[in-house]
Amino acid sequence: MRRGTKFATAGGSLVALALLAGSMAVSQPPPTGPGTAETPMVPVGLVAFDSCADALTELRAAATASVGPYGLAEDWGLKTAAIGGAESMARTFAGAPGDAAGQDAGTDYSTTNNHEAGADEPDLVKTDGRRIVTVTGGVLRVVDPVSRRVTGRLDLADGREELRWQEHRLLLLGDHALVLGEDPPRPADALRSIRRPGGTRLLLIDLAGRPLVLGTYRIQGSTVDARLTGDTARVAVRAPARLEFPLASEGTDQVRTERNRKVIARAGVEAWLPEYEWTAGPERHTGRVGCDRLSRPERMTGAATLTVLSFDLTSDRLGDGDPVAVAADADTVYGTATSLYLAGQRPTPITGLPRWRPSPAEPITDIYQFDTAAPGRPRFVATGSVPGRLINQYALSEWAGHLRVATTTGEFRDDGSTSESAVRVLRHDDGALVPVGMVGGLGRGERIYSVRYLGPVAYVVTFRQTDPLYALNLADPAAPRVTGELKITGYSAYLHPLPGERLLGVGQEADRQGRTKGVQVSLFDVRDPGRPDRLDQWHLPGGWSHAEHDPHAFLYRPETGLVALPVDAGVRLLRVSGDTISEIGEVTHPAGNDSGRRQWGQPVRRSLVVGDVLWTVSEAGLRATDPASARSLAWIAAT
């Protein structure tokens, strides 16, 4: 392979891409804010392979250098755990983008609690105001919110019981729904290489009349996440290299490593190129991601491939997904209406540990940016690296031509190890994401629990024993700074903007030693960036909320102040009015028989509003509720 400057563009041609080298200088924070010394970083670039032979040579070499006695890094379980365009300058505290009411059919309704406007995220339930669509127990159901009846039902399990236990997520566009699920190998395939496509399973459903499967798509690998921008759904899939290392345990580490290297030496390029299958009615097509669609970063381990698939949801078929792939790894997807970012922690060697093991003291996060402004296959834009690890997609934000990234570096343990957090501002420069400013030293000895960017400001929560809520001014990308700090007990794991320059935090109360004491909702006043304050608090001792880990479970309606928060197995209805939080009541669901498989009460997973009715969703069914009184209006069992 000729090292240098090539990348496969959306048209399949090769274009020059300058690869930058050397240290990445960053601006130090001003004396008025916390600071930290920055570690010099080398930007990574993407280059295309000139041929399949070159691709195989490079992938084998990378995997050989990364392998150990027990396989590649993924076999050790060492990966970090997964799970409009740029924001407008006029964005305010009017509410998160996902809270905008829909206008279809003249009915007011809530949408998915998305991170960014114009980039819809898949979720367990979707509504367009005319219908509610959800998949539970492997069955897609369409509910009419007016008659409060199931008007459509489609079994998606294809006779496979294991698919009924899966979580399915949805994207909805007009009369089409894209269902995202996993396709576990069948028992006959468990002990051998899976020759037929498996891993990620997508279904295109027509909802115009009786629900009907228009087409399917299967590809080797697991879904990282997806975004719907305009009419195009883009699905990011991670596929570990399919290398069958021997299970024999005899011999030294060196002997076992050499055996594994021989496996790599015999592997063909198909071990890294995912196989796929798609159908449209009676048609069936198979294929594999081509070498001309695969590129590589400057550093790679040969352990995994990332593939981004693009599907036009107005079409009556999914097609081949028009794949574009990178020989890299990621576990976080962040998207806007015009950009898609894939981010993941890079395995890095440290002295005294196997070279394939990630260094907990020196984490590095690699970021890949794609342009998704036009329909079809995304175009690679830039790539870069930052020290530290991400908490989730909310650690990333694109604004005014820059990308802001919040990470924690160092170790977070009880043995005296130190950690701290920082926010870095990057800009796109000739194929690289180059740092232009940084503010660090946030929460020394702690780690980030939540981040929220709102235009030129940001709020970062760190925690170990107490919860500092940091307010940051990012208006000058070259000189971001801390403007204020509030220390209280407990922490917020999710921050949501409210009208009147307020924030709502969902997390856990804790004592002075950092021991958690149950779910809490905090109402913050951030009108004065130098003095953030907590106005009120709602606390349920011993409770927990799924919204602490999944913001899709959170619902807020700015016109009424309604907050629907899953707590334990039910949903607590709260009202934020002025400077206070009050409780309306609780919504619970009965036990679901689910064909005899489950007999206990089902936790409520989601809430949504259509008109003046609150709908809650669990595996057991859907309940319609009066949000002003928490009075039940109807129950629809998932039969």
Coordinates of C-alpha atoms in Angstrom, one line a residue, residues 33 70 150 154 210 260-261 265 268 340 360 372 376 385 412 453 474 530 568 602 611:
G33 CA -10.3 29.2 35.4
Y70 CA -5.9 -14.8 24.5
V150 CA -54.5 -1.4 18.3
L154 CA -47.0 -7.6 12.8
R210 CA -52.0 -3.4 7.5
N260 CA -2.8 -16.8 17.3
R261 CA -0.4 -15.1 14.9
A265 CA -1.4 -15.1 8.7
G268 CA -8.3 -13.7 4.1
L340 CA -22.1 12.2 11.8
P360 CA -6.3 3.1 31.8
T372 CA -24.3 13.8 6.0
G376 CA -26.9 8.8 0.3
S385 CA -7.9 12.5 18.7
F412 CA -10.9 7.1 39.1
Y453 CA -23.9 22.2 25.7
L474 CA -17.2 28.6 25.1
G530 CA -20.8 33.1 37.7
D568 CA -38.2 2.1 39.7
Q602 CA -43.3 -4.6 33.9
G611 CA -52.8 15.9 22.3

